[in-house]
Coordinates of C-alpha atoms and ligand atoms in Angstrom, one line a residue:
M26 CA 129.1 83.2 135.2
L27 CA 125.4 84.0 135.5
G28 CA 124.1 87.0 137.3
L29 CA 122.3 86.4 140.5
M30 CA 119.1 88.3 139.8
Q31 CA 115.5 87.1 139.7
E32 CA 113.7 85.6 136.8
W33 CA 110.8 87.9 136.2
P34 CA 109.2 87.1 132.9
L35 CA 108.1 90.0 130.9
V36 CA 104.4 89.1 130.5
C37 CA 101.6 91.4 129.7
H38 CA 99.3 90.6 132.6
K39 CA 102.0 92.1 134.9
I40 CA 101.1 95.4 133.2
I41 CA 97.5 95.4 134.3
D42 CA 98.4 94.0 137.7
F43 CA 100.7 96.9 138.1
A44 CA 98.1 99.5 136.9
A45 CA 95.5 98.1 139.3
R46 CA 97.9 98.1 142.2
Q47 CA 99.7 101.4 141.7
H48 CA 97.0 103.4 139.8
P49 CA 93.8 101.7 140.8
H50 CA 91.6 104.8 140.5
R51 CA 93.0 106.0 137.2
E52 CA 90.2 106.1 134.7
V53 CA 89.7 104.6 131.3
V54 CA 86.9 106.6 129.8
S55 CA 85.1 105.4 126.7
R56 CA 82.6 106.7 124.3
S57 CA 80.4 103.6 123.9
V58 CA 78.9 102.4 120.7
E59 CA 75.5 102.6 122.4
G60 CA 76.1 106.3 123.1
P61 CA 76.9 107.2 126.7
I62 CA 80.3 107.8 128.1
V63 CA 81.5 104.8 130.2
R64 CA 83.9 105.3 133.1
M65 CA 86.0 102.5 134.4
T66 CA 89.3 102.3 136.4
Y67 CA 92.4 100.1 135.9
A68 CA 91.2 98.1 138.9
D69 CA 87.9 97.5 137.1
I70 CA 89.6 96.6 133.9
R71 CA 91.8 94.0 135.7
G72 CA 88.8 92.6 137.6
R73 CA 86.8 92.1 134.3
A74 CA 89.9 90.8 132.4
L75 CA 90.2 88.1 135.1
K76 CA 86.6 87.1 134.5
I77 CA 87.2 86.9 130.8
A78 CA 90.3 84.7 131.3
Q79 CA 88.3 82.5 133.7
L80 CA 85.4 82.1 131.3
L81 CA 87.6 81.4 128.3
D82 CA 89.5 78.8 130.3
R83 CA 86.3 77.2 131.6
E84 CA 84.9 77.0 128.1
G85 CA 87.8 75.0 126.8
F86 CA 89.8 77.7 125.1
E87 CA 93.5 77.0 125.4
P88 CA 96.8 78.8 125.5
G89 CA 97.9 79.8 122.1
D90 CA 94.3 80.0 120.7
R91 CA 93.8 83.0 118.5
I92 CA 90.8 85.0 119.7
A93 CA 89.7 87.8 117.4
T94 CA 88.5 91.3 118.2
L95 CA 86.5 93.4 115.9
A96 CA 86.0 96.5 117.9
W97 CA 86.7 100.2 118.3
N98 CA 89.0 101.6 121.0
S99 CA 87.2 101.2 124.3
G100 CA 87.7 100.0 127.8
N101 CA 85.9 96.8 126.9
H102 CA 88.3 96.2 124.0
L103 CA 91.2 96.7 126.4
E104 CA 90.0 94.4 129.0
A105 CA 89.3 91.8 126.3
W106 CA 93.0 92.0 125.3
F107 CA 94.1 91.5 128.9
G108 CA 91.6 88.7 129.5
I109 CA 92.6 86.8 126.3
M110 CA 96.4 87.3 127.1
G111 CA 95.8 86.3 130.7
M112 CA 94.2 83.0 129.7
G113 CA 97.4 82.4 127.6
G114 CA 95.6 83.2 124.4
V115 CA 96.5 85.5 121.5
Y116 CA 94.3 88.6 120.8
H117 CA 93.9 88.9 117.1
T118 CA 92.8 92.4 116.1
L119 CA 90.8 92.6 112.8
N120 CA 90.5 95.7 110.8
P121 CA 86.9 96.4 109.9
R122 CA 87.9 98.6 107.1
L123 CA 89.0 95.6 105.0
F124 CA 86.7 93.9 102.6
P125 CA 84.7 91.1 104.3
E126 CA 86.4 88.5 102.0
Q127 CA 89.8 89.7 103.2
I128 CA 88.7 89.5 106.9
A129 CA 87.4 86.0 106.3
W130 CA 90.7 85.1 104.6
I131 CA 92.7 86.5 107.6
M132 CA 90.5 84.8 110.2
N133 CA 90.9 81.4 108.4
H134 CA 94.6 81.9 108.1
A135 CA 94.8 82.6 111.8
A136 CA 92.2 79.9 112.6
D137 CA 90.4 82.2 115.1
R138 CA 88.4 80.3 117.6
A139 CA 86.3 83.1 119.1
I140 CA 85.5 86.7 118.4
F141 CA 84.8 89.7 120.6
V142 CA 82.7 92.1 118.5
D143 CA 81.2 95.6 118.9
L144 CA 77.6 96.1 118.0
T145 CA 78.6 98.2 115.0
F146 CA 80.2 95.1 113.4
M147 CA 77.5 92.5 114.1
P148 CA 76.2 92.6 110.5
L149 CA 79.8 92.0 109.3
V150 CA 80.3 89.0 111.7
E151 CA 76.9 87.6 110.5
K152 CA 78.3 87.7 107.0
L153 CA 81.7 86.2 108.0
A154 CA 80.9 83.5 110.5
A155 CA 79.7 80.9 108.0
H156 CA 83.0 81.2 106.2
V157 CA 85.2 80.7 109.2
P158 CA 84.8 77.1 110.4
S159 CA 87.2 77.4 113.3
L160 CA 85.0 80.0 115.0
R161 CA 83.3 78.5 118.1
K162 CA 81.9 81.6 119.9
V163 CA 80.8 85.1 119.3
I164 CA 80.9 87.5 122.2
V165 CA 78.9 90.7 121.5
M166 CA 80.3 93.6 123.6
T167 CA 77.0 94.9 124.9
D168 CA 74.3 94.1 127.5
A169 CA 71.1 92.2 127.2
A170 CA 69.1 95.3 126.6
H171 CA 71.1 96.2 123.5
M172 CA 71.6 92.7 122.2
P173 CA 70.4 92.4 118.6
E174 CA 68.4 89.6 117.1
T175 CA 70.7 87.2 115.3
A176 CA 70.6 83.9 113.6
L177 CA 74.2 83.2 114.6
E178 CA 74.9 80.3 116.9
N179 CA 76.9 80.4 120.1
V180 CA 76.4 84.1 120.6
V181 CA 76.4 85.7 124.0
A182 CA 75.9 89.3 125.2
Y183 CA 79.2 90.3 126.9
E184 CA 77.7 91.7 130.1
E185 CA 75.5 88.7 130.6
W186 CA 78.4 86.3 129.9
L187 CA 80.6 88.1 132.5
K188 CA 78.0 87.6 135.2
G189 CA 78.9 83.9 135.0
A190 CA 82.3 84.4 136.5
D191 CA 83.6 85.7 139.8
G192 CA 87.2 86.5 138.6
D193 CA 88.8 84.1 141.0
F194 CA 91.4 83.1 138.5
V195 CA 95.2 83.0 138.4
W196 CA 96.7 84.3 135.2
N197 CA 98.0 81.6 133.0
D198 CA 101.7 82.1 132.9
V199 CA 102.7 81.0 129.4
G200 CA 106.2 82.5 129.6
E201 CA 107.5 85.7 128.0
D202 CA 108.3 84.2 124.6
A203 CA 104.7 82.9 124.1
A204 CA 102.6 84.7 121.5
C205 CA 100.0 87.1 123.0
G206 CA 98.8 89.2 120.0
M207 CA 98.4 89.1 116.3
C208 CA 97.8 91.6 113.6
Y209 CA 97.8 91.2 109.8
T210 CA 99.5 93.8 107.6
S211 CA 97.2 95.0 104.9
G212 CA 99.7 95.5 102.1
T213 CA 98.6 97.0 98.8
T214 CA 99.6 93.8 97.0
G215 CA 99.6 90.1 97.8
D216 CA 97.9 88.3 100.7
P217 CA 97.9 89.9 104.1
K218 CA 100.8 88.7 106.4
G219 CA 100.4 87.9 110.0
V220 CA 102.6 89.5 112.7
L221 CA 102.7 87.6 115.9
Y222 CA 103.7 89.6 119.0
S223 CA 105.0 87.9 122.1
H224 CA 104.5 89.0 125.8
R225 CA 108.1 90.0 125.9
S226 CA 108.0 92.1 122.7
N227 CA 104.8 93.9 123.9
V228 CA 106.3 94.7 127.3
I229 CA 109.6 95.9 125.9
H230 CA 107.7 98.0 123.3
A231 CA 105.5 99.6 125.9
M232 CA 108.6 100.6 127.9
M233 CA 110.3 101.9 124.8
A234 CA 107.2 104.0 123.8
A235 CA 107.0 105.7 127.2
M236 CA 110.6 106.9 127.3
P237 CA 111.1 110.7 127.6
D238 CA 112.6 111.1 124.1
A239 CA 109.9 108.8 122.7
M240 CA 106.3 109.6 123.6
G241 CA 107.4 111.0 127.0
I242 CA 104.2 110.3 128.9
G243 CA 103.5 109.5 132.5
S244 CA 100.8 109.1 135.2
K245 CA 99.9 112.8 135.0
D246 CA 98.9 112.5 131.3
V247 CA 95.5 112.0 129.9
V248 CA 95.9 110.0 126.7
L249 CA 93.5 109.8 123.8
P250 CA 94.5 107.1 121.4
V251 CA 92.6 107.9 118.2
V252 CA 94.8 105.4 116.4
P253 CA 92.8 102.2 116.4
M254 CA 93.6 99.2 118.5
F255 CA 92.8 97.2 115.4
H256 CA 95.6 98.8 113.4
A257 CA 99.1 98.3 114.8
N258 CA 98.1 98.0 118.4
A259 CA 97.0 101.6 118.8
W260 CA 100.8 102.3 118.6
G261 CA 101.3 100.3 121.8
L262 CA 99.2 102.7 123.9
G263 CA 97.0 99.9 125.2
Q264 CA 100.0 98.6 127.1
T265 CA 102.0 101.8 127.6
C266 CA 99.2 103.7 129.4
P267 CA 98.5 101.1 132.1
M268 CA 102.3 100.5 132.5
I269 CA 102.7 104.2 133.3
G270 CA 99.3 104.8 135.0
A271 CA 98.1 107.3 132.5
K272 CA 94.4 108.0 132.2
M273 CA 93.0 106.8 128.9
V274 CA 90.2 108.3 126.8
M275 CA 88.8 106.0 124.2
P276 CA 87.0 107.5 121.2
G277 CA 84.8 104.5 120.2
G278 CA 83.7 104.8 116.6
K279 CA 83.6 108.6 116.3
M280 CA 86.7 110.1 114.9
D281 CA 85.4 113.3 113.2
G282 CA 86.8 116.6 114.2
E283 CA 83.9 117.6 116.5
S284 CA 83.8 114.3 118.3
I285 CA 87.5 114.3 118.9
Y286 CA 87.5 117.9 120.1
E287 CA 84.6 117.2 122.5
L288 CA 86.7 114.5 124.2
L289 CA 89.9 116.5 124.2
D290 CA 88.0 119.3 125.9
T291 CA 85.7 117.5 128.4
E292 CA 88.4 115.0 129.6
K293 CA 91.2 117.5 129.5
V294 CA 93.4 115.3 127.3
T295 CA 97.1 116.2 127.3
F296 CA 98.4 113.7 124.8
S297 CA 97.0 112.1 121.7
A298 CA 98.0 110.0 118.7
A299 CA 96.5 109.6 115.2
V300 CA 97.2 109.6 111.5
P301 CA 97.4 112.9 109.6
T302 CA 93.8 112.5 108.2
V303 CA 92.3 112.6 111.7
W304 CA 94.3 115.7 112.6
L305 CA 93.3 117.4 109.3
M306 CA 89.6 116.9 110.3
L307 CA 90.3 118.3 113.8
L308 CA 92.2 121.3 112.6
H309 CA 89.4 122.0 110.1
Y310 CA 86.9 121.9 112.9
L311 CA 88.9 124.2 115.1
E312 CA 89.3 126.7 112.2
T313 CA 85.6 126.8 111.4
T314 CA 84.6 127.1 115.1
G315 CA 87.4 129.3 116.4
K316 CA 87.9 126.8 119.3
M317 CA 91.3 126.3 120.9
L318 CA 93.2 123.4 122.6
P319 CA 94.1 124.6 126.1
H320 CA 94.8 121.2 127.6
L321 CA 96.6 119.4 124.8
N322 CA 100.4 119.3 125.1
K323 CA 101.6 116.8 122.6
V324 CA 100.3 114.8 119.6
V325 CA 102.0 112.0 117.9
I326 CA 101.4 111.9 114.1
G327 CA 102.4 108.9 112.0
G328 CA 101.2 106.1 109.8
A329 CA 101.8 108.4 106.8
A330 CA 104.1 111.3 106.3
C331 CA 102.9 114.3 108.3
P332 CA 102.3 117.3 106.1
R333 CA 104.3 120.4 107.2
A334 CA 101.1 122.5 107.3
I335 CA 99.7 120.3 110.1
T336 CA 102.9 120.6 112.2
E337 CA 103.0 124.3 111.7
K338 CA 99.4 124.9 112.7
F339 CA 99.5 122.7 115.8
E340 CA 102.7 124.3 117.0
K341 CA 102.2 127.9 116.1
V342 CA 98.5 128.4 116.4
Y343 CA 97.5 125.9 119.1
G344 CA 100.8 125.6 121.1
V345 CA 100.7 121.8 120.8
E346 CA 104.0 119.9 120.3
V347 CA 104.1 117.6 117.3
I348 CA 106.0 114.4 117.4
H349 CA 106.3 112.9 113.9
A350 CA 106.6 109.1 114.2
W351 CA 107.2 106.2 111.9
G352 CA 106.5 102.6 112.4
M353 CA 105.0 99.4 111.0
T354 CA 102.8 96.6 112.2
E355 CA 105.9 94.4 112.0
M356 CA 107.6 96.7 114.6
S357 CA 104.8 96.6 117.2
P358 CA 104.7 99.4 115.7
L359 CA 107.1 102.1 116.8
G360 CA 110.3 102.6 114.8
S361 CA 111.3 106.2 115.2
L362 CA 110.0 109.4 116.8
C363 CA 111.0 113.0 116.0
T364 CA 111.7 114.6 119.4
M365 CA 114.5 117.0 119.7
K366 CA 118.0 116.1 120.9
P367 CA 120.3 118.8 122.4
E368 CA 122.0 119.2 119.1
H369 CA 118.8 121.0 118.0
A370 CA 118.5 123.3 121.0
G371 CA 117.6 126.9 120.0
K372 CA 116.2 126.0 116.6
S373 CA 112.9 127.6 115.8
G374 CA 110.7 128.6 112.8
D375 CA 111.4 127.0 109.5
A376 CA 114.6 125.3 110.7
L377 CA 112.7 123.5 113.4
L378 CA 109.9 122.6 111.0
D379 CA 112.5 121.1 108.6
I380 CA 113.6 118.7 111.3
K381 CA 110.0 117.9 112.3
Q382 CA 109.4 116.8 108.7
K383 CA 111.7 113.9 109.4
Q384 CA 110.3 110.7 110.9
G385 CA 112.9 111.0 113.7
S386 CA 115.4 108.9 115.5
A387 CA 115.1 105.3 116.8
P388 CA 114.6 104.7 120.5
F389 CA 116.7 102.1 122.4
G390 CA 115.4 98.8 121.1
V391 CA 115.4 99.7 117.4
E392 CA 118.5 99.3 115.3
M393 CA 118.4 100.9 111.9
K394 CA 120.5 101.0 108.7
I395 CA 120.1 102.0 105.1
T396 CA 121.6 99.9 102.3
D397 CA 121.7 99.9 98.5
D398 CA 120.2 97.1 96.5
D399 CA 123.3 94.9 97.1
N400 CA 123.0 95.3 100.9
N401 CA 126.0 97.7 101.1
E402 CA 125.5 100.0 104.1
L403 CA 125.0 103.7 103.1
P404 CA 126.3 106.7 105.0
W405 CA 124.3 108.7 107.5
D406 CA 124.6 112.1 105.7
G407 CA 121.0 113.1 105.5
K408 CA 121.1 112.9 101.7
T409 CA 121.9 109.4 100.5
F410 CA 118.8 107.3 100.5
G411 CA 118.5 103.6 100.4
R412 CA 116.5 100.6 101.7
L413 CA 115.6 101.0 105.4
K414 CA 116.3 97.9 107.5
V415 CA 115.6 97.4 111.1
R416 CA 116.0 94.9 113.9
G417 CA 115.2 94.7 117.6
P418 CA 113.3 92.9 120.3
A419 CA 109.9 94.2 119.2
V420 CA 110.5 93.6 115.4
A421 CA 109.0 90.6 113.7
S422 CA 111.5 87.7 113.0
S423 CA 109.1 86.2 110.4
Y424 CA 105.5 86.2 109.4
Y425 CA 103.0 83.7 110.7
G426 CA 102.9 80.8 108.3
G427 CA 106.2 81.7 106.8
A428 CA 105.1 84.2 104.0
G429 CA 107.5 87.0 103.0
S430 CA 110.6 85.3 104.2
E431 CA 112.7 87.3 101.6
Q432 CA 112.2 90.4 103.8
F433 CA 114.3 88.9 106.6
D434 CA 118.0 88.2 106.3
D435 CA 120.4 85.9 108.2
E436 CA 121.4 88.7 110.6
S437 CA 117.8 89.4 111.6
W438 CA 117.6 92.6 109.5
F439 CA 114.0 93.2 108.3
D440 CA 113.7 95.1 105.1
T441 CA 110.9 97.6 105.8
G442 CA 110.1 98.2 102.1
D443 CA 110.6 101.9 102.9
V444 CA 113.3 104.1 101.4
A445 CA 115.0 106.7 103.7
H446 CA 118.0 108.8 104.5
I447 CA 119.5 109.2 108.0
D448 CA 121.4 112.2 109.1
E449 CA 124.5 112.4 111.4
F450 CA 122.3 112.8 114.5
G451 CA 120.3 109.6 113.6
Y452 CA 117.2 111.4 112.3
M453 CA 115.7 109.2 109.6
Q454 CA 113.5 110.6 106.9
I455 CA 111.3 108.4 104.7
T456 CA 111.5 109.3 101.1
D457 CA 109.4 106.6 99.6
R458 CA 108.2 103.0 99.6
S459 CA 110.7 101.1 97.6
K460 CA 108.1 100.1 95.1
D461 CA 106.9 103.7 94.7
V462 CA 110.2 105.5 94.3
I463 CA 110.5 107.0 90.8
K464 CA 113.6 105.9 89.0
S465 CA 114.5 108.6 86.6
G466 CA 117.7 108.2 84.6
G467 CA 119.1 105.8 87.2
E468 CA 118.5 108.3 90.1
W469 CA 115.7 108.1 92.6
I470 CA 113.0 110.7 93.0
S471 CA 110.9 110.7 96.2
S472 CA 107.2 110.6 95.4
I473 CA 106.4 111.5 99.1
D474 CA 108.5 114.7 98.9
L475 CA 106.6 115.8 95.8
E476 CA 103.2 114.9 97.4
N477 CA 104.1 116.9 100.6
L478 CA 105.1 119.9 98.5
A479 CA 102.0 119.8 96.3
V480 CA 99.6 119.7 99.2
G481 CA 101.1 122.9 100.5
H482 CA 99.4 124.6 97.6
P483 CA 96.3 126.4 99.0
E484 CA 93.9 124.9 96.4
V485 CA 95.1 121.3 96.6
A486 CA 93.3 118.9 98.9
E487 CA 95.3 115.8 98.2
A488 CA 98.1 114.7 95.9
A489 CA 99.7 111.5 94.8
V490 CA 102.8 111.0 92.6
I491 CA 103.5 108.0 90.4
G492 CA 106.2 107.2 87.9
V493 CA 105.1 106.9 84.3
P494 CA 107.2 105.3 81.6
H495 CA 109.5 107.7 79.7
P496 CA 111.5 106.8 76.6
K497 CA 114.7 108.6 77.7
W498 CA 114.6 108.6 81.5
S499 CA 112.7 105.3 82.0
E500 CA 110.3 106.9 84.4
R501 CA 109.2 110.4 85.2
P502 CA 106.8 111.7 87.9
L503 CA 103.2 112.4 87.2
L504 CA 101.4 114.5 89.9
I505 CA 97.8 113.5 90.5
V506 CA 95.7 116.1 92.3
V507 CA 92.3 116.4 94.0
A508 CA 91.3 120.1 94.2
K509 CA 89.9 121.6 97.4
E510 CA 86.1 122.0 97.4
G511 CA 85.1 125.0 95.3
C512 CA 88.6 125.4 93.8
S513 CA 90.0 124.7 90.4
P514 CA 93.7 125.1 90.5
K515 CA 95.6 125.2 87.2
K516 CA 98.5 122.9 86.3
D517 CA 100.9 125.8 85.7
D518 CA 100.1 127.4 89.1
I519 CA 100.8 124.2 90.9
L520 CA 104.1 123.7 89.1
A521 CA 105.1 127.3 89.6
F522 CA 104.3 126.8 93.4
M523 CA 106.6 123.8 93.5
K524 CA 109.5 125.3 91.4
G525 CA 112.5 126.3 93.3
K526 CA 111.5 124.2 96.3
I527 CA 113.0 121.0 94.8
V528 CA 115.8 120.4 92.3
D529 CA 114.6 120.9 88.7
W530 CA 114.9 117.3 87.6
W531 CA 112.4 116.3 90.3
M532 CA 109.7 118.5 88.9
P533 CA 106.6 116.5 87.8
D534 CA 106.3 116.3 84.0
D535 CA 102.6 116.7 84.2
V536 CA 99.6 117.2 86.5
A537 CA 96.4 115.2 86.2
F538 CA 93.2 116.2 88.1
V539 CA 90.9 113.6 89.6
D540 CA 87.8 113.7 91.8
E541 CA 89.2 111.1 94.2
I542 CA 92.5 109.4 95.0
P543 CA 92.0 105.7 96.0
H544 CA 93.0 104.6 99.5
T545 CA 93.8 101.3 101.2
A546 CA 91.7 100.2 104.2
T547 CA 94.4 101.8 106.5
G548 CA 94.2 105.1 104.7
K549 CA 97.3 104.8 102.6
I550 CA 97.3 106.0 98.9
K551 CA 96.7 103.0 96.7
K552 CA 99.4 103.5 94.1
T553 CA 98.8 100.2 92.5
T554 CA 95.2 101.3 91.6
L555 CA 96.5 104.7 90.4
R556 CA 99.1 103.0 88.2
E557 CA 96.4 100.9 86.6
Q558 CA 94.2 104.0 86.2
F559 CA 97.0 105.8 84.4
A560 CA 98.4 102.8 82.6
E561 CA 97.5 104.3 79.2
Y562 CA 98.8 107.7 80.1
K563 CA 101.4 109.2 77.8
L564 CA 103.5 112.1 78.8
A565 CA 103.4 114.9 76.3
G566 CA 106.6 115.7 74.4
Ligands
AMP15 P1 101.3 99.8 108.7 O1 102.1 98.5 109.0 O2 100.0 99.5 108.1 O3 101.2 100.7 109.9 O4 102.2 100.5 107.6 C1 103.5 100.8 107.8 C2 104.0 101.7 106.7 O5 103.4 103.0 106.8 C3 105.5 102.0 106.8 O6 106.3 101.0 106.2 C4 105.5 103.3 106.0 O7 105.6 103.1 104.6 C5 104.2 104.0 106.3 N1 104.4 105.0 107.4 C6 104.2 104.9 108.7 N2 104.5 106.0 109.3 C7 105.0 106.9 108.4 C8 105.4 108.2 108.4 N3 105.5 109.0 109.5 N4 105.8 108.8 107.3 C9 105.8 108.1 106.1 N5 105.3 106.8 106.0 C10 104.9 106.3 107.1

């Protein structure tokens, strides 16, 4: 027997329709590439998105077409997403931090037909365009006055282009299962893999993100997504904020401590989300200027393990709640958030910080398990670690074009490539990437735990741990350290600092000092390069 309820497809344009109807005056404030702060409302964004959809449709773009964006977080980028989706197309975010050859590879794989581009990235598009034969149109997100000279063909200035439409357009309803967004993962090995979001997965993900024990935000919040729209959908905030009617503050291309502080302060931001590196820059700025954060209530920190020192400073010095979160491009991206359940009521100080080091528990919509290499499920005891597998309505079922099929099993479990343990309350903690875990005498050592511990040393700026071959134990950990400016920490001091905080057999066998640790385009430590760099390294003794 079927239920007698209405069909109401979960499609993304309903989100912007809702925002424009229920929260028409709520602002989306952007720091523009040209300089000035630009203020729009959700009603404006919807109106302009309709024009974009109308123009794309009129110019022969079709449902399912991939339309790239190469842009910072801004109101313009947001309306481009809604316009593309509203025409029935697929917004395809490109990460400008990748090498141009990689971007061209990705665009060709996706067969992008048009691109929305910020002025900053025009030189990049000029380099790329000739190598992407599918590309028919370049829309430069600026006005006629700022339009650069270019030899590219089929280029228009966004504001001039928009003048050609009146917005009298009906969203193209392609159904909730149709693709609406795309993002390639930038793994440290192999070709990038395309994740193809559907309308339904984006809508469900946005609801999931807003829930009280997830991000817990609403229409009274002012949200600053520092995390870029071009990397894992700005953690869903581009859909979550209009869905809940939260004001948005978009940082454009400036993510240094001072620029972020300025927006937090002038726009009275209550909630923000970024990777640890951004928060380190902000905290450094606050420390050197003595400024405080009177408006900010909560920050989500993820993308990489959040060092304990960051959580401690935010919570103790600035009174800002930290939510440690974990996710992946393949998960739209949220997988878990570390907000407190009643079981933790009354915890404070170090006991609370210990929990906040964990990546947290899964919201409704994410199923999790940990297994050994033979797919046997492991207990949730907070100690036993294994391969972390997930499934849910906003988790990829395969990659675009079929690559990486070995990561998906017959029961829809996706092997995240992360290694984790889960405690009895469902709090998951990442201990490593499966390829980075150090296998010593048949047991696993978490490189992330060692790195987190080492960066707690006052003279250490950054640390990475890799396994190096060992005749008896097969692998042992080597700690690689970048010293803080003006400091020259000694190997024995660092090891003494770590001793007693971990079991003895986890202690690194040696410490190597380097000027710089290599990073991927998305800010993750490039362990493959480090392993090559230290390929000839021999442990003493
Ligand atoms: P990406 O798809 O580029 O966002 O990368 C996802 C990967 O980043 C995950 O599989 C993890 O390895 C890592 N990651 C994300 N968040 C965290 C976190 N809070 N702690 C540790 N690793 C994280």
